[in-house]
XYZ file of C-alpha atoms in Angstrom:
77
model
C 23.019 29.886 6.928
C 21.791 26.382 6.155
C 23.081 23.933 4.207
C 19.348 22.137 3.989
C 18.155 22.960 0.665
C 14.748 21.344 -0.890
C 13.758 20.617 -3.901
C 10.148 21.472 -4.065
C 9.402 20.152 -7.622
C 11.068 16.520 -6.394
C 8.575 16.560 -3.374
C 5.458 16.997 -5.110
C 6.491 14.434 -7.698
C 7.340 12.232 -4.669
C 4.064 13.078 -2.871
C 2.171 12.718 -6.405
C 3.987 9.167 -6.310
C 2.793 8.195 -3.247
C -0.658 9.192 -4.055
C -0.840 6.683 -6.608
C 0.730 3.942 -4.677
C -2.005 4.412 -2.560
C -4.749 4.315 -5.214
C -2.916 1.395 -7.169
C -2.894 -0.898 -3.683
C -6.176 -0.555 -2.600
C -8.182 -2.783 -5.203
C -5.643 -5.805 -5.071
C -6.129 -5.534 -1.080
C -10.250 -5.599 -1.564
C -9.766 -8.569 -4.114
C -7.349 -10.601 -1.724
C -9.881 -10.145 1.085
C -12.638 -11.959 -1.354
C -10.385 -14.881 -2.209
C -11.279 -18.141 -0.477
C -9.597 -20.858 0.022
C -12.260 -23.502 -0.413
C -12.018 -23.138 -4.243
C -8.440 -24.723 -3.897
C -10.484 -28.030 -3.034
C -7.303 -29.705 -0.975
C -8.503 -28.496 2.705
C -5.043 -28.289 4.070
C -3.903 -25.854 0.815
C -7.549 -23.940 1.287
C -6.465 -23.178 4.802
C -3.203 -21.610 3.684
C -4.565 -19.885 0.709
C -6.801 -18.179 3.738
C -4.061 -17.138 5.705
C -1.872 -15.970 2.952
C -5.041 -13.609 1.776
C -5.476 -12.591 5.343
C -1.713 -11.432 5.423
C -1.018 -10.555 1.611
C -4.457 -8.047 2.276
C -3.115 -6.634 5.522
C -0.075 -5.899 4.137
C -0.906 -4.032 1.094
C -3.469 -2.071 3.594
C -0.211 -1.000 5.637
C 1.253 -0.066 2.483
C -1.631 1.766 1.469
C -1.659 3.804 4.860
C 1.769 4.722 4.829
C 1.772 6.104 1.200
C -1.201 8.400 1.990
C 0.203 9.605 5.169
C 3.622 10.206 3.572
C 2.140 12.308 0.587
C 0.214 14.313 3.643
C 3.567 14.708 5.684
C 5.112 15.721 2.092
C 2.072 18.397 1.852
C 2.962 19.953 5.164
C 6.728 20.985 4.237
């Protein structure tokens, strides 16, 4: 006898939500990559904006990958 019970309907909803998160995050990630810091005018602000855009884009890509992988893992259960 097992103490573990799995509600597959809940898992399917979680997987669907993770798929939606991955899809939702792709657009802002692409848009942030194209932000050009020089449009800020001040050189230091432009450099910081470029750095922020790069880091933000990387973070969004990581969240997108995690969501997609978590969704696939739930399909294997």
